[in-house]
CSV table of C-alpha atoms in Angstrom, one decimal:
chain,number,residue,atom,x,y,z
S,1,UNK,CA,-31.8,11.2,9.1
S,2,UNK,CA,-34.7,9.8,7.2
S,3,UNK,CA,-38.1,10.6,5.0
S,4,UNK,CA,-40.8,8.4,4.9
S,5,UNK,CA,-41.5,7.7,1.2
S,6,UNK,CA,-45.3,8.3,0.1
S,7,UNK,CA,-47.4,6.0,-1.5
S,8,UNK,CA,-47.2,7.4,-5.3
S,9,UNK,CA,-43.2,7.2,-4.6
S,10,UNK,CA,-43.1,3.6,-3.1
S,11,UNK,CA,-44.1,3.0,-6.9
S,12,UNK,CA,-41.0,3.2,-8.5
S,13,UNK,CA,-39.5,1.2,-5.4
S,14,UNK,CA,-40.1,-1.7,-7.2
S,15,UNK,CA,-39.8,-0.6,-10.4
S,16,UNK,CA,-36.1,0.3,-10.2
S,17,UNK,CA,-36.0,2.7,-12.8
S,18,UNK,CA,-33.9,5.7,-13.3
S,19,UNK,CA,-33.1,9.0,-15.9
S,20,UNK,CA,-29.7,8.4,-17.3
S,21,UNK,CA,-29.2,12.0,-18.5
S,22,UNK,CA,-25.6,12.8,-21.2
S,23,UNK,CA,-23.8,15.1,-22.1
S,24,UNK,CA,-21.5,14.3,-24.6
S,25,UNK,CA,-18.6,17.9,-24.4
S,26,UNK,CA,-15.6,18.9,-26.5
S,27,UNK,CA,-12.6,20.8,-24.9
S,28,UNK,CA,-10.7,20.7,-21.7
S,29,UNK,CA,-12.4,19.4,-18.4
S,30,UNK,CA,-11.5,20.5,-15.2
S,31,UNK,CA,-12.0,17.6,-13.2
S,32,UNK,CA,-11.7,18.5,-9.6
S,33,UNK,CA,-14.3,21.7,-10.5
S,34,UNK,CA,-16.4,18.8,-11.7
S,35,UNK,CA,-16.4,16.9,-8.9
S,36,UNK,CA,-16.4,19.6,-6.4
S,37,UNK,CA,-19.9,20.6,-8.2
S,38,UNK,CA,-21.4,17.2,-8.2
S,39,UNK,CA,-20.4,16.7,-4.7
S,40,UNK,CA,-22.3,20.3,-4.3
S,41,UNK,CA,-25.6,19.0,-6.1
S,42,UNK,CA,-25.6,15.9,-3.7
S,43,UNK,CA,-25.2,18.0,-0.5
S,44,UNK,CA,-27.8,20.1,-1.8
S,45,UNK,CA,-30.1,17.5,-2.5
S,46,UNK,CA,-30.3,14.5,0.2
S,47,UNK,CA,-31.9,12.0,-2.3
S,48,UNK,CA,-28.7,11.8,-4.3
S,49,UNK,CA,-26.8,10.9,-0.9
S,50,UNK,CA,-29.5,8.5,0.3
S,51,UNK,CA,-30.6,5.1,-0.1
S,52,UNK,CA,-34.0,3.4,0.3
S,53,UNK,CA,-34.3,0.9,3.6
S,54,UNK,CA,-37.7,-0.6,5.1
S,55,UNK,CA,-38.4,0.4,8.2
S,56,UNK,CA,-41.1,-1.9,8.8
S,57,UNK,CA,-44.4,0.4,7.8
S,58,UNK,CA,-43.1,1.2,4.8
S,59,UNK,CA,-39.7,2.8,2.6
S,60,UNK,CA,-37.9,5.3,3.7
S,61,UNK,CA,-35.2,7.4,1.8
S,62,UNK,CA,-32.3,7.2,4.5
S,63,UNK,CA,-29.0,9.5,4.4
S,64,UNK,CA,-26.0,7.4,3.5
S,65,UNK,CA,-22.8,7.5,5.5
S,66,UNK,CA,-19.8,9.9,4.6
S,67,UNK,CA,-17.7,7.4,3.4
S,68,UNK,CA,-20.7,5.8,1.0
S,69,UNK,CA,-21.6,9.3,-0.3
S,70,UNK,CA,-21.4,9.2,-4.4
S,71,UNK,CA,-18.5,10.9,-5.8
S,72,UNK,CA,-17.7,11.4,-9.7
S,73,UNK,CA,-15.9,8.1,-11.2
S,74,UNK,CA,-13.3,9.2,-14.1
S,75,UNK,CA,-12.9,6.6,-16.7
S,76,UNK,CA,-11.3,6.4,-20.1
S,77,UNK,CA,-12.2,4.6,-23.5
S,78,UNK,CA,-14.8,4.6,-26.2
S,79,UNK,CA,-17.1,6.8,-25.6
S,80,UNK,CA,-20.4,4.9,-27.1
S,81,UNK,CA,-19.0,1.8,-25.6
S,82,UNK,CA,-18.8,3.6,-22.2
S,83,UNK,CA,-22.7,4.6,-22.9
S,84,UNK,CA,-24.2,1.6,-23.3
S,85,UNK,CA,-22.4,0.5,-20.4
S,86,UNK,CA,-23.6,3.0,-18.0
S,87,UNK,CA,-26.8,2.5,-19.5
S,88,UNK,CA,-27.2,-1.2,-18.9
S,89,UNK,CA,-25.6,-0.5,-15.0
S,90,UNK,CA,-28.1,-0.5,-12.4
S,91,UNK,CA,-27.7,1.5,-9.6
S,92,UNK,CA,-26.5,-0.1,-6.2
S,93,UNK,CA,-28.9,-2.0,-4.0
S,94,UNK,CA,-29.1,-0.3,-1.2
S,95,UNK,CA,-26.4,1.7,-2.5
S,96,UNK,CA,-26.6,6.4,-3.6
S,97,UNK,CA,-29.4,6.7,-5.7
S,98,UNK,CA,-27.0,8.9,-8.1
S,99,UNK,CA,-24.1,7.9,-10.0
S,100,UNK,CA,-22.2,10.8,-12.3
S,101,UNK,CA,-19.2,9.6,-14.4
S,102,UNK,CA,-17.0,11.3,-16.1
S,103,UNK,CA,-15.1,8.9,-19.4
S,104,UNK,CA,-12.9,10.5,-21.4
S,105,UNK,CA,-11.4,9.2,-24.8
S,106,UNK,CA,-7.8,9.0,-25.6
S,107,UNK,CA,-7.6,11.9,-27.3
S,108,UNK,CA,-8.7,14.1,-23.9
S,109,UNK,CA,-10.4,16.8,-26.0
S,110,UNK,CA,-13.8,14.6,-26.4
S,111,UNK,CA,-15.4,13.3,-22.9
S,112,UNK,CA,-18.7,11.7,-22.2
S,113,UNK,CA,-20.5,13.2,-18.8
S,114,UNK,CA,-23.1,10.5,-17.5
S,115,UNK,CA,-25.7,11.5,-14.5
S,116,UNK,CA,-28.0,8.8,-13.4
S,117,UNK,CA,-30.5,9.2,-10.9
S,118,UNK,CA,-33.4,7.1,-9.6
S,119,UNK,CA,-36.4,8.1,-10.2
S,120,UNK,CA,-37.9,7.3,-6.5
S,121,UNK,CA,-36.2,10.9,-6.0
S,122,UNK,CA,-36.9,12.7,-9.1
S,123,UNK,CA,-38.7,13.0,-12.8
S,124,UNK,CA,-37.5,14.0,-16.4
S,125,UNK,CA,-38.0,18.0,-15.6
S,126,UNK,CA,-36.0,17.7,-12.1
S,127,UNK,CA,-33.6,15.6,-13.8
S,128,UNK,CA,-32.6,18.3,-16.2
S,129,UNK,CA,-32.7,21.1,-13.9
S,130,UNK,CA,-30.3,19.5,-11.9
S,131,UNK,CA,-28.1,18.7,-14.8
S,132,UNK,CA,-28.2,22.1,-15.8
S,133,UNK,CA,-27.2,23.4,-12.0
S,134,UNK,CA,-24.7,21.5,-12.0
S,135,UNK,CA,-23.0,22.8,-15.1
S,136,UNK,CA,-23.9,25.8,-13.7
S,137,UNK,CA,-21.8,25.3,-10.5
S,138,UNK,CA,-19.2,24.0,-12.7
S,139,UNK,CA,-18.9,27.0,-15.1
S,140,UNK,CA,-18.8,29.0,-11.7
S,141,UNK,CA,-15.7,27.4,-10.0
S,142,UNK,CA,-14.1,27.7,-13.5
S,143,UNK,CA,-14.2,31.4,-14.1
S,144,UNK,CA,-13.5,32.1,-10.4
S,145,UNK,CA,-17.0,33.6,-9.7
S,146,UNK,CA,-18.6,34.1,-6.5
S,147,UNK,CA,-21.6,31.1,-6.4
S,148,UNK,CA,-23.7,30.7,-3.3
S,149,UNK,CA,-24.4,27.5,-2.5
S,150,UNK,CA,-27.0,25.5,-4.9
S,151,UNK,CA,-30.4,25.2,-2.3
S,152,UNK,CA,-32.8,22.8,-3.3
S,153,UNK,CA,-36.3,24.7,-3.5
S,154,UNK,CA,-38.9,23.1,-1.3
S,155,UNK,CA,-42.1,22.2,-2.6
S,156,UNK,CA,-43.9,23.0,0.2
S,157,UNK,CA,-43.3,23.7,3.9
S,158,UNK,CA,-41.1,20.8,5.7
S,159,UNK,CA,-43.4,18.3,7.4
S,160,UNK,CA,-42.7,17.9,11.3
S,161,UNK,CA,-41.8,14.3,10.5
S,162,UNK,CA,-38.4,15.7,8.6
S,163,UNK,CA,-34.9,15.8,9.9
S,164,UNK,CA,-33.2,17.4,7.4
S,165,UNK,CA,-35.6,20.8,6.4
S,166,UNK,CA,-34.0,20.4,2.8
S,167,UNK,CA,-35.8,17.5,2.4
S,168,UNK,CA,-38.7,18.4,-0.1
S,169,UNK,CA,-42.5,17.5,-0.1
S,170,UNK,CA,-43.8,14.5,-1.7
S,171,UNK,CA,-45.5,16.2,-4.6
S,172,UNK,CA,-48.6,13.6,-3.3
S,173,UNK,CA,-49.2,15.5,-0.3
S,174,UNK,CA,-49.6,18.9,-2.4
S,175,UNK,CA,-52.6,17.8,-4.1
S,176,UNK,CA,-55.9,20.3,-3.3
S,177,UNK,CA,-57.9,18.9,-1.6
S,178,UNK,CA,-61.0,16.4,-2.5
S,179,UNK,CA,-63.8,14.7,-1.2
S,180,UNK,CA,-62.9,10.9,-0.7
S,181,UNK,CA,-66.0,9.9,-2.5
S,182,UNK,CA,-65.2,12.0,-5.5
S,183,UNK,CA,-62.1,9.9,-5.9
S,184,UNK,CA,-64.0,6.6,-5.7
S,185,UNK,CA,-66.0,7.2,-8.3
S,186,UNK,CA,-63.5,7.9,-10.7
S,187,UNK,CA,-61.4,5.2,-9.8
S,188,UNK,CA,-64.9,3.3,-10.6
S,189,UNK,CA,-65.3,4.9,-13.7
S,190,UNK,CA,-61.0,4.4,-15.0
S,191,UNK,CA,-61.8,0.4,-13.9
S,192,UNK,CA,-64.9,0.0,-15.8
S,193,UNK,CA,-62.9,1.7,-18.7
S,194,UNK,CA,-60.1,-0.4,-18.9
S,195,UNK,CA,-62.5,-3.4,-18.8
S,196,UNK,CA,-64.5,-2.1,-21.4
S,197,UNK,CA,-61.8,-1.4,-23.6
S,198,UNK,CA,-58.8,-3.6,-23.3
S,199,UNK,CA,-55.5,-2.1,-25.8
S,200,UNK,CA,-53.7,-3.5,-28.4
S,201,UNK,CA,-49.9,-4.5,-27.5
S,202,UNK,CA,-47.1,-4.8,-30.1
S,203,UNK,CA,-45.7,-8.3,-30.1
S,204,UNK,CA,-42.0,-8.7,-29.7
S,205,UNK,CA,-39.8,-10.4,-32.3
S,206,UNK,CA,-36.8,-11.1,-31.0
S,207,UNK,CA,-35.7,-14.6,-30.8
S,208,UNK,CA,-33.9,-15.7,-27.2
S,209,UNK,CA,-30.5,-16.5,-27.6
S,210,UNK,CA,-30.1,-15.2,-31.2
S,211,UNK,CA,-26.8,-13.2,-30.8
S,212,UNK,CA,-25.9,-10.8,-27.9
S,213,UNK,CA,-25.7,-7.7,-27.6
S,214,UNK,CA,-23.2,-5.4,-28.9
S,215,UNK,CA,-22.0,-9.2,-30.9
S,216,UNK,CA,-23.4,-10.8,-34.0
S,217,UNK,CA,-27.1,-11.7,-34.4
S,218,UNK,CA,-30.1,-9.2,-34.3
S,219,UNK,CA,-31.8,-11.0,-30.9
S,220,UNK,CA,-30.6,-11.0,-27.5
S,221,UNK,CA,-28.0,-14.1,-26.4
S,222,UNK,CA,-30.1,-14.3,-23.7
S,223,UNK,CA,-33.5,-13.8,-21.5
S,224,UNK,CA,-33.0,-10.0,-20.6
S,225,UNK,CA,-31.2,-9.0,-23.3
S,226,UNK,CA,-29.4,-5.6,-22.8
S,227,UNK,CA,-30.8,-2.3,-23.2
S,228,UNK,CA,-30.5,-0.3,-26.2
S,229,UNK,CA,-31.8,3.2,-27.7
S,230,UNK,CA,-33.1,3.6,-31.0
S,231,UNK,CA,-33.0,7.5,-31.8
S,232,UNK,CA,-34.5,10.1,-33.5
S,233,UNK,CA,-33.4,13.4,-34.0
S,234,UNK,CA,-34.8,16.5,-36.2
S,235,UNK,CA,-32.4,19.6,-37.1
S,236,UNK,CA,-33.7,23.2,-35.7
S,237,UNK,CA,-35.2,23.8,-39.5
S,238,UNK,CA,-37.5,20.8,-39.5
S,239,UNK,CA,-38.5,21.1,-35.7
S,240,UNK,CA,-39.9,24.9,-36.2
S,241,UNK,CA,-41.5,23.6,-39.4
S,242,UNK,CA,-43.5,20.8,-37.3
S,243,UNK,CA,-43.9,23.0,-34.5
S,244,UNK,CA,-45.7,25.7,-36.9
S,245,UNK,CA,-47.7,22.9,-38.4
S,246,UNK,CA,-48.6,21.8,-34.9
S,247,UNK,CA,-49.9,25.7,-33.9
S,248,UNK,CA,-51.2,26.2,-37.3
S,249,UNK,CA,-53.7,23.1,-37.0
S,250,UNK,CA,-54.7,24.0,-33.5
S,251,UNK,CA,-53.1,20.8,-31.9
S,252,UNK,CA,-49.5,20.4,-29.4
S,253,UNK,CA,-46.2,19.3,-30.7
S,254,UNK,CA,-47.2,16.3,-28.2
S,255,UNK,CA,-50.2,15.5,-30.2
S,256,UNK,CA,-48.7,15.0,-33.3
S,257,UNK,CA,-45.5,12.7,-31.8
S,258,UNK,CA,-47.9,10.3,-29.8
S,259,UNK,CA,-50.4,10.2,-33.3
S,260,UNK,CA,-47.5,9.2,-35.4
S,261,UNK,CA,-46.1,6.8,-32.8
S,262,UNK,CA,-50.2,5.2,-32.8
S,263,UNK,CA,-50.2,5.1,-36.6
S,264,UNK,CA,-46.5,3.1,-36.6
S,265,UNK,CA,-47.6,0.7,-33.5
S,266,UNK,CA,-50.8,0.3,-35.8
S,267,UNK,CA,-48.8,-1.0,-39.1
S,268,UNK,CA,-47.3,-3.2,-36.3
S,269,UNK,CA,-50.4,-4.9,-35.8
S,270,UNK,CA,-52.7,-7.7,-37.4
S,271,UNK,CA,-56.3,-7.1,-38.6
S,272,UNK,CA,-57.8,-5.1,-41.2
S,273,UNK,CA,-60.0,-3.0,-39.2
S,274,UNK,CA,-59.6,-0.6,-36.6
S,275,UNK,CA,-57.9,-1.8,-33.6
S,276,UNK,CA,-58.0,-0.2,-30.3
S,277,UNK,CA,-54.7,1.1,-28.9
S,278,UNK,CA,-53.8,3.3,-25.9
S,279,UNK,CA,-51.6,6.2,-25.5
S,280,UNK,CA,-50.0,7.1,-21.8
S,281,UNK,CA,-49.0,10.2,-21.9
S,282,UNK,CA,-46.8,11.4,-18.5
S,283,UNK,CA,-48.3,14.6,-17.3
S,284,UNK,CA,-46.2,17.1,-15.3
S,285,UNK,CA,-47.8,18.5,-12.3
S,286,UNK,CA,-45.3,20.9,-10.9
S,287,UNK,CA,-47.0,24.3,-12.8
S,288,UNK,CA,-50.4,22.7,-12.1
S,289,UNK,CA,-49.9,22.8,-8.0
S,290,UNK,CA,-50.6,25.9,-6.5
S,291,UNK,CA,-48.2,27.3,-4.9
S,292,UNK,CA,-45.8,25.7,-7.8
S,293,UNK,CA,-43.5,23.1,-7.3
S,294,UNK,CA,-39.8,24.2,-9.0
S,295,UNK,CA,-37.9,21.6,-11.5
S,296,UNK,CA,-34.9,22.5,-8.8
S,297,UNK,CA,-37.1,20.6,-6.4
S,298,UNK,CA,-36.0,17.1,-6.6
S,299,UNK,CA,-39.1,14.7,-6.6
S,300,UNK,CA,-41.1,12.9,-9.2
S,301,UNK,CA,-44.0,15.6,-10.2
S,302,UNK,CA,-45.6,13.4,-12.4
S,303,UNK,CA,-48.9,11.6,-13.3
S,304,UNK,CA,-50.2,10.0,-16.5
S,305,UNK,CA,-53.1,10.2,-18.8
S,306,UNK,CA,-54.1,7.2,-20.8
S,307,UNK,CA,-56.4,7.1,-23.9
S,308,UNK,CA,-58.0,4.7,-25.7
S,309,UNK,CA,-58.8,5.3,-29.4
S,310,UNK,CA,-59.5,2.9,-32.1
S,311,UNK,CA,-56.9,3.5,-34.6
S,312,UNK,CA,-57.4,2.2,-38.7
S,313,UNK,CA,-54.5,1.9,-40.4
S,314,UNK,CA,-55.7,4.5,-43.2
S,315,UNK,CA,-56.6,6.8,-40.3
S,316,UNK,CA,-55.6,10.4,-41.3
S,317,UNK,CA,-52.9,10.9,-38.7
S,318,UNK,CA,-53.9,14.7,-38.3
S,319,UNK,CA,-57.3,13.8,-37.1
S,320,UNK,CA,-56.1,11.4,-34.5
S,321,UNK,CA,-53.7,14.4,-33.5
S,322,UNK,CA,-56.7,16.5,-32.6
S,323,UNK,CA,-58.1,13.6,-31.2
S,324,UNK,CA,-55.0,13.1,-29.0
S,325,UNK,CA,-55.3,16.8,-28.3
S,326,UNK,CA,-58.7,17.2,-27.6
S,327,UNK,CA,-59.0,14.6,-24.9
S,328,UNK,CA,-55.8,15.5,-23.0
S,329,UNK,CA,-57.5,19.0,-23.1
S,330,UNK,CA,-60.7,17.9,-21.6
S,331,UNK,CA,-58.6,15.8,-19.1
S,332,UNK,CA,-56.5,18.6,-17.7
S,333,UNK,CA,-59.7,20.8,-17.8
S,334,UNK,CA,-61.5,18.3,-15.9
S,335,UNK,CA,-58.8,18.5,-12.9
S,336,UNK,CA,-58.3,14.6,-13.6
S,337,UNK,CA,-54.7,15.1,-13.5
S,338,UNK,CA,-55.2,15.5,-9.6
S,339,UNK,CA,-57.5,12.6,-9.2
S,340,UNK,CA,-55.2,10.4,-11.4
S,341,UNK,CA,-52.3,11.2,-8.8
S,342,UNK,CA,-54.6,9.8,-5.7
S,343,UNK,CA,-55.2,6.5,-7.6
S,344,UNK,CA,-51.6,6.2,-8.6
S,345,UNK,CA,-51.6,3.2,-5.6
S,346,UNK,CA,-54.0,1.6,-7.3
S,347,UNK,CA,-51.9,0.4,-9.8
S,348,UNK,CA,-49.9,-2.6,-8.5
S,349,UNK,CA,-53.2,-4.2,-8.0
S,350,UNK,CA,-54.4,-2.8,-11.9
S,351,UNK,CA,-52.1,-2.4,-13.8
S,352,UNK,CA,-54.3,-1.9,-16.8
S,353,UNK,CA,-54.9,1.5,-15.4
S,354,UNK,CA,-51.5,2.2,-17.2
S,355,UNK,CA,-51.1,-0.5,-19.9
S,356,UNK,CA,-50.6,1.4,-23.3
S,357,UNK,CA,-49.8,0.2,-26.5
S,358,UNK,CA,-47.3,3.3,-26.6
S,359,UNK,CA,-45.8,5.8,-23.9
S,360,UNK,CA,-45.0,9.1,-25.2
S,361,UNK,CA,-43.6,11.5,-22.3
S,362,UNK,CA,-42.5,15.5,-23.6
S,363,UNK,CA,-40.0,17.2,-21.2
S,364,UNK,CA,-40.9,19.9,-24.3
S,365,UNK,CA,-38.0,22.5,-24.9
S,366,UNK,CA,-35.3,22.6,-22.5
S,367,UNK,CA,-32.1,24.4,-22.9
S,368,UNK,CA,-28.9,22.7,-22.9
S,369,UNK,CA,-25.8,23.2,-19.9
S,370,UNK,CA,-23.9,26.7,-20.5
S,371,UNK,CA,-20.6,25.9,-20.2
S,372,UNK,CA,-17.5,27.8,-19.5
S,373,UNK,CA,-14.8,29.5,-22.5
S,374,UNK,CA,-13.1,26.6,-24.1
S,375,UNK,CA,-15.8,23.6,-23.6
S,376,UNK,CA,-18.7,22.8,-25.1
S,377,UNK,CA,-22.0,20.6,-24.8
S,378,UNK,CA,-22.0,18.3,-28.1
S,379,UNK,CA,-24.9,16.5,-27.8
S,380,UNK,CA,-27.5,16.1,-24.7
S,381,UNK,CA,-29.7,13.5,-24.0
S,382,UNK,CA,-32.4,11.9,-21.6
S,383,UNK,CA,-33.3,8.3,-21.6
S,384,UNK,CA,-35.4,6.5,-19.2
S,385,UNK,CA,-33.9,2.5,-18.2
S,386,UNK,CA,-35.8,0.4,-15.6
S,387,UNK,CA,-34.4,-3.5,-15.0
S,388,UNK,CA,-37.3,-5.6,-15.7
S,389,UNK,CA,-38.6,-5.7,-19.6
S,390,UNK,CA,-40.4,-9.1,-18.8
S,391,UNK,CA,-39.5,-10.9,-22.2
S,392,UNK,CA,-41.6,-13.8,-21.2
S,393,UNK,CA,-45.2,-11.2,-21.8
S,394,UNK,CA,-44.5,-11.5,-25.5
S,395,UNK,CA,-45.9,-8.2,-25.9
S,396,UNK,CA,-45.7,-5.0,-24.6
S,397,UNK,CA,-45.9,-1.0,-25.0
S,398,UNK,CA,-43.0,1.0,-26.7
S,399,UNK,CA,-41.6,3.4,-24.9
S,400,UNK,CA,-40.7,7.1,-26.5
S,401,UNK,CA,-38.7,9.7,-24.1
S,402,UNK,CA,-39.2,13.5,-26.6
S,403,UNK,CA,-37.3,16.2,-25.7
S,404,UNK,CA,-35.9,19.3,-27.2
S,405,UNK,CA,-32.7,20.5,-26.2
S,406,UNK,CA,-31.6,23.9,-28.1
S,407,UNK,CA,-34.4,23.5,-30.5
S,408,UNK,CA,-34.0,20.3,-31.4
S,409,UNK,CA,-36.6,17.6,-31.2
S,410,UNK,CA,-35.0,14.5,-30.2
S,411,UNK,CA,-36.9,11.1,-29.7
S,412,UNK,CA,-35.2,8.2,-27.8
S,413,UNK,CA,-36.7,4.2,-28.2
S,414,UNK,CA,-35.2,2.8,-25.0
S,415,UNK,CA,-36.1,-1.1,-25.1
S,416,UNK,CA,-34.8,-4.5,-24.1
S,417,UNK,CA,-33.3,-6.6,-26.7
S,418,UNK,CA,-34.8,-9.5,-25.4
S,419,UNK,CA,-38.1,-8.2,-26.4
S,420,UNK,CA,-37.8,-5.9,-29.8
S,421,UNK,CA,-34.7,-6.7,-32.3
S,422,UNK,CA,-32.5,-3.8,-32.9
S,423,UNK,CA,-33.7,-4.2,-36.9
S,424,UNK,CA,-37.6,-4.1,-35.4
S,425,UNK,CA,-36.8,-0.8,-33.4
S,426,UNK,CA,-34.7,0.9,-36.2
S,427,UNK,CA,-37.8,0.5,-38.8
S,428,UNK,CA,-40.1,1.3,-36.1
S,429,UNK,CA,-37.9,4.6,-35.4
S,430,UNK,CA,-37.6,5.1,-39.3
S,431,UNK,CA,-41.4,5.2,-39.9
S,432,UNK,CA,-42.2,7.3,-37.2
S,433,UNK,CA,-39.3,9.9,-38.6
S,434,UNK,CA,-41.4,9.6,-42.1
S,435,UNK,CA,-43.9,10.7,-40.3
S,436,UNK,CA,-43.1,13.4,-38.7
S,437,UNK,CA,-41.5,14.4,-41.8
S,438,UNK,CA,-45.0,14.4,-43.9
S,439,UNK,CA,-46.3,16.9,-41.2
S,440,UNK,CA,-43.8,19.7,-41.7
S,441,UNK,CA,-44.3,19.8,-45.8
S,442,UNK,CA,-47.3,22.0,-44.5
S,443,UNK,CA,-44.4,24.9,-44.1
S,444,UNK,CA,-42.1,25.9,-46.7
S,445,UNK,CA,-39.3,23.2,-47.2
S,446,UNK,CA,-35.6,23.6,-47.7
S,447,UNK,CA,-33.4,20.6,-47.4
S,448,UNK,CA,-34.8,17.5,-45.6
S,449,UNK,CA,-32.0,16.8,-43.1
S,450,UNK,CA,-33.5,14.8,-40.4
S,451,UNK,CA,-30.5,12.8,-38.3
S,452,UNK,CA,-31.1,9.7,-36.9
S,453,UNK,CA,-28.6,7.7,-34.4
């Protein structure tokens, strides 16, 4: 059994990259209830079972064999260790396009669950969702209560062409429809605008061979490097307080992370005057399809919106907010968001359509896993990893992955050490936490406490 992959999927064929969701948990784990509910979310959803083949006219995502199904791995040792190992490890050619593990230190009361899925079959919202279910199904088989089966919520009515009905809709083939000339003429007009105004990249400084990672040095020990995470996190006091200052100025939470993240990239940059940058910010579609696409339904949902501003290193960093704001807005209003999607194939041939100097996604606030009597969620995070950072560009756009879990804003700098040294990304994470920082002094202050990782 098969589904044809659509074009805006066949994207991230190439890209290979995939949400590596944690949860790191305190207390006992029951490991055949959490395998039995992983084996549930994969039976429930065929892309977790499935690989991608070419058939010839194009990808397909096909269902794997019984005996290649994915299962839950148990391992044991160092937890961070352990993390930056499943981070770094692709999933299988050809192979699930899921991987859970389960590592668990020596002392058995601290544990490390990993979920890693490929983002051909899903996006930061379904990601979640399913990582939630599946605690949800876990916390079930624990306390002995009566769970029907997890279904995975169709996005639409199953296409003839689908052999399993659980497959769900390419999110693609949802869009309303439009006149095809419509769509030509903004695909003119996005061209003409990435001509006109070409962004600003930040220029890598790590030196090739100059240590390896997770050994001595500060560069890479070699030409991909490894991949690393610079974080950022803000306690629940501090995140209300920028929040607040956020709804008080008349701008989004999003706004003022990608204007701080513009103003750092900026001070990153030569030149006196204003340089012109570009922010791509991810855009979710599922609430904006009518009927609505779920987060339980497991496809990417997602299209982008990229904006160019010119961006002066004394710049007041609320008025580039409400310029972020304002032209996201006006995008959205404008039904872009939908035209953006059917041009999405465009990009292998422009990839300028897409080139930013930084990407700043927002899952927004999300709950964390509710978890059974006697275990319980420690920390939760979501960072995207691809395999190619292309060290041999020299330059490139720096990824930031925001999220709130439980109230929390929490802001991961995923990059390749072959490109950014760890020192580069921790100042570049410091700075941006300064200002983030200078925005919530608007509300009354108790104790700055703002963690970082």
């Amino acid at each position: 059994m098969h589904r044809a992959l659509c074009p805006v999927e066949t994207l991230y064929v190439g890209q290979r990259s995939r949400a590596v969701l944690s949860c790191a948990l305190r207390g006992r784990v029951d490991v055949a209830a959490l395998s039995a509910a992983y084996d549930a979310m994969a039976q429930a959803h065929p892309g977790l079972r499935s690989r991608i083949e070419h058939d010839g006219a194009g990808h397909v995502l096909r269902l794997l064999d019984e005996d290649e199904r994915p299962s839950l791995t148990l391992r044991y040792g160092d937890l961070e260790e352990a993390y930056a190992e499943e981070l770094n490890r692709p999933l299988t050619v050809g192979g699930p396009l899921s991987r859970a593990v389960l590592v668990s230190a020596p002392d058995e009361e601290s544990h490390l669950f990993v979920l890693v899925i490929d983002h051909t079959v899903t996006d930061g919202h379904s990601s979640i969702a399913l990582h939630n279910a599946l605690w949800d199904r876990y916390r079930a088989l624990v306390e002995g209560e009566s769970a029907a089966e997890p279904a995975a919520e169709l996005s639409a009515q199953p296409s003839a062409e689908l052999s399993d009905p659980r497959w769900p809709e390419p999110v693609s083939r949802l869009l309303p429809p439009v006149d095809e000339a419509d769509t030509a003429t903004y695909l003119d007009g996005r061209l003409e605008e990435v001509r006109r105004h070409p962004v600003a990249l930040v220029p890598y400084d790590a030196v090739p061979g100059d240590g390896t990672r997770g050994g001595a040095g500060d560069g890479t020990g070699g030409p991909q490097g490894g991949i690393e995470v610079r974080r950022l996190t803000l306690d629940a006091d501090h995140t209300a307080r920028l929040r607040r200052t956020a709804r008080d100025a008349g701008v989004s939470v999003h706004a003022v992370v990608a204007a701080t993240l513009l103003a750092t990239a900026r001070r990153r940059l030569d030149g006196d005057g204003p340089r012109t940058l570009g922010c791509l910010s991810p855009v979710d579609l599922r609430s904006r399809l009518s009927p609505p696409v779920p987060a339980t339904a497991l496809v990417p949902a997602v299209t982008t919106h990229l904006q160019t501003l010119d961006v002066a290193e004394d710049l007041e960093p609320l008025e580039l907010a409400r310029t972020v704001h304002g032209r996201l807005s006006d995008f959205l209003a404008r039904g872009d968001h939908f035209r953006e999607m059917r041009i999405t194939p465009e990009i292998p041939r422009t990839p300028a359509l897409q080139l930013a100097t930084v990407i700043a996604t927002n899952m927004g606030v999300v709950p964390g896993p509710r978890l059974p009597e006697g275990l319980r969620a420690v920390d939760v995070r979501l960072v995207p990893a691809r395999e190619q950072y292309f060290p041999q560009a020299g330059r490139s756009p720096v990824m930031a992955c925001v999220v709130s879990f439980e109230g929390r804003l929490s802001i991961e700098f995923p990059h390749s050490t072959a490109c950014f040294s760890r020192s580069f990304m921790r100042a570049f994470r410091d700075d941006v936490r300064a200002g983030l920082l200078r925005f919530t002094t608007a509300a009354p202050s108790r104790r700055a406490d703002a963690l970082t990782a």
